CSV table of C-alpha atoms in Angstrom, one decimal:
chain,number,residue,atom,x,y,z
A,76,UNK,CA,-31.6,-22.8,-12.6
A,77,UNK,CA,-31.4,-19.4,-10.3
A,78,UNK,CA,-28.8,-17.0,-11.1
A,79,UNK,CA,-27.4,-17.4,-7.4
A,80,UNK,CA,-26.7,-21.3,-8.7
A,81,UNK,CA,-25.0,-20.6,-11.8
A,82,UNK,CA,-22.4,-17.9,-10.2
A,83,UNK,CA,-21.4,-20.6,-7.4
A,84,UNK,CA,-19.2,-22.4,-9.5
A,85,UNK,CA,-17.3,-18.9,-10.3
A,86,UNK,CA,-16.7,-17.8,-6.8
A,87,UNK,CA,-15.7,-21.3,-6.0
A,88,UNK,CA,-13.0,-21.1,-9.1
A,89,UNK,CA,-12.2,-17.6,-7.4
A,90,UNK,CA,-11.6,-18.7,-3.9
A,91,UNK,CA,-9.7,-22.0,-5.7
A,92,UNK,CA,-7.1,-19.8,-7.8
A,93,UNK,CA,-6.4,-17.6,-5.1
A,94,UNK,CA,-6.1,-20.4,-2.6
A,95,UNK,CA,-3.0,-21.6,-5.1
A,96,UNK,CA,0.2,-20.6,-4.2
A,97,UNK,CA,2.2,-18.9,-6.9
A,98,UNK,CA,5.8,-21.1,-7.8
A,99,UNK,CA,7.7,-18.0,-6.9
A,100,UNK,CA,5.7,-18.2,-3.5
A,101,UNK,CA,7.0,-21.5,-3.5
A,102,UNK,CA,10.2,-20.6,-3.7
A,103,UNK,CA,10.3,-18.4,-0.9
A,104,UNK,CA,8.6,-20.3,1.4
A,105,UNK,CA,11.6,-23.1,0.2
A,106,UNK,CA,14.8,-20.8,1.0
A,107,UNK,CA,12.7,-19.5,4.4
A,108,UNK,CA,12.3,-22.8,5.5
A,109,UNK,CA,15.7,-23.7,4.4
A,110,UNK,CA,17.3,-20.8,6.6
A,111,UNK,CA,15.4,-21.3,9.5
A,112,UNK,CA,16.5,-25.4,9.0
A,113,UNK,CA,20.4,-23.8,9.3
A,114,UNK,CA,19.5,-21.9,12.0
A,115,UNK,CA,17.4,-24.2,14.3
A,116,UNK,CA,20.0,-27.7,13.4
A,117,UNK,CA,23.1,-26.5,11.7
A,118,UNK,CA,24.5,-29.8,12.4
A,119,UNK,CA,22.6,-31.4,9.8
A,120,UNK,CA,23.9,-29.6,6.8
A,121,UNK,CA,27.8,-29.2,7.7
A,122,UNK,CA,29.9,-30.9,10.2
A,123,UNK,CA,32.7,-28.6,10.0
A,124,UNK,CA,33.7,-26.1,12.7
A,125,UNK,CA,33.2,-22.4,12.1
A,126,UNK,CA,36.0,-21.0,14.3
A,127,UNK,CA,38.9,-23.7,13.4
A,128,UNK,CA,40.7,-23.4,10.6
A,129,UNK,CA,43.3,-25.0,8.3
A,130,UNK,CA,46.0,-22.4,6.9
A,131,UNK,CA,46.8,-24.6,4.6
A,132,UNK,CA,43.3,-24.5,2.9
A,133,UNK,CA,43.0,-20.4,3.1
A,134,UNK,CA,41.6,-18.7,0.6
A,135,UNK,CA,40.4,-21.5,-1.6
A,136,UNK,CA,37.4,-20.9,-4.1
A,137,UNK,CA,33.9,-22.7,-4.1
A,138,UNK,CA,34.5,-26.5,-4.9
A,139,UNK,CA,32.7,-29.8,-3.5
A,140,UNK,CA,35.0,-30.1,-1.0
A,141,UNK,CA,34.1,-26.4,0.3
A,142,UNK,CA,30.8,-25.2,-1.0
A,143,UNK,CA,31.5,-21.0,-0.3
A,144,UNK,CA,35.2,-21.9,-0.4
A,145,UNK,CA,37.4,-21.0,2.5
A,146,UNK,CA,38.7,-17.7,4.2
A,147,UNK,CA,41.7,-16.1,4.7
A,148,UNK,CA,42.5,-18.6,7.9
A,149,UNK,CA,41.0,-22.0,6.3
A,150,UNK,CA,37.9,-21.9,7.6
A,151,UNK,CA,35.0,-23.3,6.1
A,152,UNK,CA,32.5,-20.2,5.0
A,153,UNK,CA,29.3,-22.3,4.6
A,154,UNK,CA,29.7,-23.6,7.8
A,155,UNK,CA,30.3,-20.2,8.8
A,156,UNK,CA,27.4,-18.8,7.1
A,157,UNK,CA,24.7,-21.9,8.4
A,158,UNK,CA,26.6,-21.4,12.3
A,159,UNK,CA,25.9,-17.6,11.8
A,160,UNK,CA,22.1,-18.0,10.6
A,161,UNK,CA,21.1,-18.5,14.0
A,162,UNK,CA,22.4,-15.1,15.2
A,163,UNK,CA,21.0,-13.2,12.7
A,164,UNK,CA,17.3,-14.9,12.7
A,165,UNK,CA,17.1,-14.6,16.2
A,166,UNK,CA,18.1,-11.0,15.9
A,167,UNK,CA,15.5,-10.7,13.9
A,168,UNK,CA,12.6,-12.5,15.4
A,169,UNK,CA,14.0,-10.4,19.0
A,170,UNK,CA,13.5,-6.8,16.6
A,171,UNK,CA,9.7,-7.7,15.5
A,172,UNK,CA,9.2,-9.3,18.7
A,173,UNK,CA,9.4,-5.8,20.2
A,174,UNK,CA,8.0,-4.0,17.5
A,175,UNK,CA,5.1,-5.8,17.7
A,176,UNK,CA,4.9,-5.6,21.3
A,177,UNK,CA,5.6,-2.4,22.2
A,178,UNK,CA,4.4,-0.6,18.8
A,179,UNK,CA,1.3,-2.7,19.0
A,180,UNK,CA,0.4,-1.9,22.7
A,181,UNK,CA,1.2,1.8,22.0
A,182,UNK,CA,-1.2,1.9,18.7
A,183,UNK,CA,-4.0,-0.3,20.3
A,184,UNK,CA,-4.2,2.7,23.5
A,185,UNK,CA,-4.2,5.7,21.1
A,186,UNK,CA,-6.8,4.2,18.9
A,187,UNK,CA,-9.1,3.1,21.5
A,188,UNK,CA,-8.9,5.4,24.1
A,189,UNK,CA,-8.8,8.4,21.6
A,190,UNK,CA,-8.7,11.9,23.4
A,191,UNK,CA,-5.6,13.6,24.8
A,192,UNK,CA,-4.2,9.8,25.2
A,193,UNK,CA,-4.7,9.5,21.3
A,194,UNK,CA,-3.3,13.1,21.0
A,195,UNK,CA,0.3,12.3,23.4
A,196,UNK,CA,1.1,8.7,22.0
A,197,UNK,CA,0.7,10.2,18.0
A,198,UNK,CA,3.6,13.2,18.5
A,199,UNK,CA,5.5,10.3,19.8
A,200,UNK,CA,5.2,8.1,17.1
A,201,UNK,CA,5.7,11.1,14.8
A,202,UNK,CA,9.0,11.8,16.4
A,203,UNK,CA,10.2,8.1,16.0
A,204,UNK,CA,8.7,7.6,11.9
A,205,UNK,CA,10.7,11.5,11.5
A,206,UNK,CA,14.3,9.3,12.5
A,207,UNK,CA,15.2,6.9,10.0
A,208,UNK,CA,15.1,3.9,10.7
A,209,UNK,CA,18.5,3.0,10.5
A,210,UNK,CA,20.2,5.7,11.9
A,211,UNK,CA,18.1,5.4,15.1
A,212,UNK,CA,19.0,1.8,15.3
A,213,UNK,CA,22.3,3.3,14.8
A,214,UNK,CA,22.0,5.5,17.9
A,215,UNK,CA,20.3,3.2,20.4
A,216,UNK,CA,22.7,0.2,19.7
A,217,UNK,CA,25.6,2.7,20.4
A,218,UNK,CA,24.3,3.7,23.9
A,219,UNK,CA,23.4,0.1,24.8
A,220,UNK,CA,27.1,-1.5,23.3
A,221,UNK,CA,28.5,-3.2,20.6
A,222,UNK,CA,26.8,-6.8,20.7
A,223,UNK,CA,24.4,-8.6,18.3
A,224,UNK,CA,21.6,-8.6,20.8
A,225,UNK,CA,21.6,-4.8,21.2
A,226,UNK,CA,21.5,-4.3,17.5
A,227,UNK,CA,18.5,-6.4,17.6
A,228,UNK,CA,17.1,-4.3,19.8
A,229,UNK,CA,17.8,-0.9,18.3
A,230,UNK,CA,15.9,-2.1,15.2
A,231,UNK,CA,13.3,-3.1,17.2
A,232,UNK,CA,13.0,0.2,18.5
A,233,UNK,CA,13.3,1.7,15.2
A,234,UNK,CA,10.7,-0.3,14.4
A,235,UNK,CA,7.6,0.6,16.7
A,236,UNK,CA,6.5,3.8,15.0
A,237,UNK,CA,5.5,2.0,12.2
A,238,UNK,CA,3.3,-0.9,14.1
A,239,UNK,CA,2.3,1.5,16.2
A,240,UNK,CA,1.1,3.7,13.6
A,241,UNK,CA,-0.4,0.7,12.0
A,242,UNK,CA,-2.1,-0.7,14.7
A,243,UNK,CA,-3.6,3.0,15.3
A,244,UNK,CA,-5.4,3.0,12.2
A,245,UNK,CA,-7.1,-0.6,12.2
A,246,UNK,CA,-8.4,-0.1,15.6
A,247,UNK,CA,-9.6,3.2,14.4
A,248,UNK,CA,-11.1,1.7,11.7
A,249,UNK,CA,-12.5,-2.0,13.6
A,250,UNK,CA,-14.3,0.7,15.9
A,251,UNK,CA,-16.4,2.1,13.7
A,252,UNK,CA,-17.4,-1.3,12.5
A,253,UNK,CA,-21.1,-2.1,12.7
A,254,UNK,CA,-20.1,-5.3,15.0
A,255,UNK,CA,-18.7,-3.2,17.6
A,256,UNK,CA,-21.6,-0.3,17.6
A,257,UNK,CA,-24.1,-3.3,17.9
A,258,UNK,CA,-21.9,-4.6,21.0
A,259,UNK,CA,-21.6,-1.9,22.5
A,260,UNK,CA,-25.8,-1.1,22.2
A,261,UNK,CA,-26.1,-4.8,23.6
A,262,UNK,CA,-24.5,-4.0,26.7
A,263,UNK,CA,-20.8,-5.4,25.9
A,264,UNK,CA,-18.0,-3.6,28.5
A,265,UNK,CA,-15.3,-1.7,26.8
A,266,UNK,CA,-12.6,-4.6,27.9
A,267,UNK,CA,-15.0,-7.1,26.5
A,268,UNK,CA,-15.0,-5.7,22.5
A,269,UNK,CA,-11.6,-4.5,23.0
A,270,UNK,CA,-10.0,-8.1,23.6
A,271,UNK,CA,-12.9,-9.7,21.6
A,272,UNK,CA,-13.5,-7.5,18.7
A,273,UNK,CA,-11.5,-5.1,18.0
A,274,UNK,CA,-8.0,-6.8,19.2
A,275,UNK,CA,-8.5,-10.0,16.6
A,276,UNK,CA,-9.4,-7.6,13.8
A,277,UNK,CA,-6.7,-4.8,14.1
A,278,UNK,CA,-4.2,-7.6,14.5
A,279,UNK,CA,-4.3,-9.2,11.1
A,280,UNK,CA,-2.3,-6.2,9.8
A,281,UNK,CA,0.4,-5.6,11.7
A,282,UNK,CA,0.6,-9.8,11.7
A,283,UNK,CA,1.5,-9.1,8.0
A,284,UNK,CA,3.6,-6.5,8.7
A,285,UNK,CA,5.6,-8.3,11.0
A,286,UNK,CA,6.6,-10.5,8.2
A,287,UNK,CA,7.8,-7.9,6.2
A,288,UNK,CA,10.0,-6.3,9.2
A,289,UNK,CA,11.3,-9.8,9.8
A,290,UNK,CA,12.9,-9.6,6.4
A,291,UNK,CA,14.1,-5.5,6.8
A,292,UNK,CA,15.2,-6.6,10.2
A,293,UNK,CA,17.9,-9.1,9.2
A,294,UNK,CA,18.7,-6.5,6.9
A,295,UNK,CA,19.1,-3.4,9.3
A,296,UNK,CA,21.0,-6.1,11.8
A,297,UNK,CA,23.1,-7.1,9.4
A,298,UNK,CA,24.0,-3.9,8.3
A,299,UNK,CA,25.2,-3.0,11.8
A,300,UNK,CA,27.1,-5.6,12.1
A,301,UNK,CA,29.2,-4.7,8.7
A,302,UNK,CA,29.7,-1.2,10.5
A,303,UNK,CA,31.0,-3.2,13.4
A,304,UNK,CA,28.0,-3.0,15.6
A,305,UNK,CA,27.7,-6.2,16.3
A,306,UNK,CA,29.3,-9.4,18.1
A,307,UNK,CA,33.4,-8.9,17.4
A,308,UNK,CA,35.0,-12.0,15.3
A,309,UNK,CA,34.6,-15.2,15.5
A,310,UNK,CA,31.3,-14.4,15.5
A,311,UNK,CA,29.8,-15.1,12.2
A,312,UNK,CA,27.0,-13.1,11.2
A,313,UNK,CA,26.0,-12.5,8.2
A,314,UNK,CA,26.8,-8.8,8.1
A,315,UNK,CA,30.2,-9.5,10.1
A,316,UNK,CA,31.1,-12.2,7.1
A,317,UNK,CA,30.8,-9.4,4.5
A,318,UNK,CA,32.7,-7.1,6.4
A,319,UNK,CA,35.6,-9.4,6.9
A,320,UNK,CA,35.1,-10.7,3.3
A,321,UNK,CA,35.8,-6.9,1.8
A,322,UNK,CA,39.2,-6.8,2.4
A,323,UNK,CA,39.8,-9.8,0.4
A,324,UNK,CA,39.2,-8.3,-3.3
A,325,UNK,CA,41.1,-11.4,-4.4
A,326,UNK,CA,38.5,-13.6,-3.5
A,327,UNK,CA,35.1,-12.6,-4.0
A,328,UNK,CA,33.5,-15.1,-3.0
A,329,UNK,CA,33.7,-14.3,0.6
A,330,UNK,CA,31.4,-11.4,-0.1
A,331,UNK,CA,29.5,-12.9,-2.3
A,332,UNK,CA,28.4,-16.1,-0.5
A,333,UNK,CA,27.6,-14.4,2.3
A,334,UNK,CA,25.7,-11.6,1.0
A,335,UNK,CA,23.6,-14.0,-1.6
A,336,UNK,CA,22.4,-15.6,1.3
A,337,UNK,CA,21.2,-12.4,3.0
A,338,UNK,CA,19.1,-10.6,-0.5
A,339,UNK,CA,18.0,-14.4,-1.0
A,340,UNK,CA,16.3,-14.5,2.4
A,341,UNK,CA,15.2,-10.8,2.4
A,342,UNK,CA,13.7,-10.9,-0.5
A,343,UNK,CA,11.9,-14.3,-0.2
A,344,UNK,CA,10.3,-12.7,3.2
A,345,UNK,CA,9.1,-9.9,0.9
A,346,UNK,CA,7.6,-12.3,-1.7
A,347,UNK,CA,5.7,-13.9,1.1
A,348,UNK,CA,4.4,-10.8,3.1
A,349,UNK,CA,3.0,-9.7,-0.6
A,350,UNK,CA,1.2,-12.7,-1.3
A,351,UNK,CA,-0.1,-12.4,2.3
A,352,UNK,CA,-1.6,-9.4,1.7
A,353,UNK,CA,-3.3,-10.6,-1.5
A,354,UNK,CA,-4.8,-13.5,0.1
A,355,UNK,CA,-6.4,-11.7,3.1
């Protein structure tokens, strides 16, 4: 039997243990797809109304009856929290849609075009990464107003330095690629390997990065919207529900609930991307 033979079976127990998914992979992927279940049919999971209350019920702790307990005017906080999941994921998608878009298109020019193009759209994107990120959100969300959709778009625009910059080097990289020199000597147009080679390459990258800025976006938005950048009560948002819930130091749970939710989603994004990244 050839050597080639005999090391089959170990690169086809390679490519079977990384094909597993880890249980703490799991796990995310359960409490994603459990979020994005409140947001898309919060119906299903609580029939109570998130802007009615009972004063009579204010200010009750966690129990069957009232899974995150009540506020400080009856109302229900998990349906609060699964009627405010909506806003903040679509925030969020809204902030990496842009990212990607924008920070993509600028990254994909600079690297391919190269010259004094390359030169222009790189002091740009070094003036956006010099900002951090959240006080430029911070700035942009407080020329455009206070409202949950403008917070999602000030972190979207805090975000496009870093696709952009990402996107930059992978095309950089994809062009110097033995594929796309033998293209090019076989006669292949420079819209031709750009949209077939070197756009499906440099892409896989900022696709994985995009995951991760999913999860720091619902942060960044949510964060906003505790400063009171955001949509003004009874808007529930996550960041507006911990907000509210801090002037309650009586009952904790309105911060808590709330804000469990939030690290539980951020960091089961995180867990994800990495894995991603791993598998590629």
């Amino acid at each position: 039997m050839s050597v080639a033979a005999l090391s089959r079976p170990r690169v086809a127990s390679r490519r079977g243990q990384a094909s597993r998914v880890p249980p703490t992979v799991a796990v995310a992927f359960a409490v994603l797809a459990l979020v994005l279940s409140w947001s898309l049919v919060p119906g299903l999971f609580t029939g109570q109304d998130p802007a009615r209350g009972v004063p009579a019920d204010k200010f009750q702790a966690p129990s069957l009856a009232h899974l995150f307990g009540t506020d400080h005017l009856g109302r229900d906080l998990f349906a609060r929290v699964v009627h405010g999941t909506s806003s903040s994921v679509t925030s969020a998608l809204v902030a990496v849609g842009i990212g990607v878009l924008v920070g993509g298109l600028i990254g994909l020019v600079a690297g391919f075009v190269g010259g004094w193009v390359d030169s222009v759209l790189a002091r740009l994107v070094d003036v956006l990464l010099a900002i951090p990120s959240f006080l430029l959100a911070v700035v942009v969300v407080s020329s455009l107003g206070f409202e949950t959709i403008n917070a999602a778009i000030a972190t979207g625009v805090s975000a496009v330095g870093v696709f952009a910059r990402v996107m930059r080097s992978e095309v950089l990289k994809t062009r110097r690629a033995v594929f796309v020199e033998a293209s090019y000597l076989q006669g292949g147009s420079r819209w031709h390997i750009l949209v077939r080679h070197v756009l499906p390459n440099a892409s896989r990258s900022v696709l994985m990065l995009a995951v991760l800025q999913f999860g720091l976006s619902i942060l960044i938005i949510a964060g906003l919207a505790f400063l009171g950048y955001g949509d003004p009560p009874p808007a529930s948002d996550w960041g507006l529900l911990i907000s509210i819930g801090k002037d309650y130091p009586l009952a904790p749970w309105l911060v808590h609930a709330p804000a469990l939710v939030t690290i539980a989603t951020v960091l089961s994004v995180n867990r994800i991307s990495r894995w991603l990244r791993k598998t590629d």
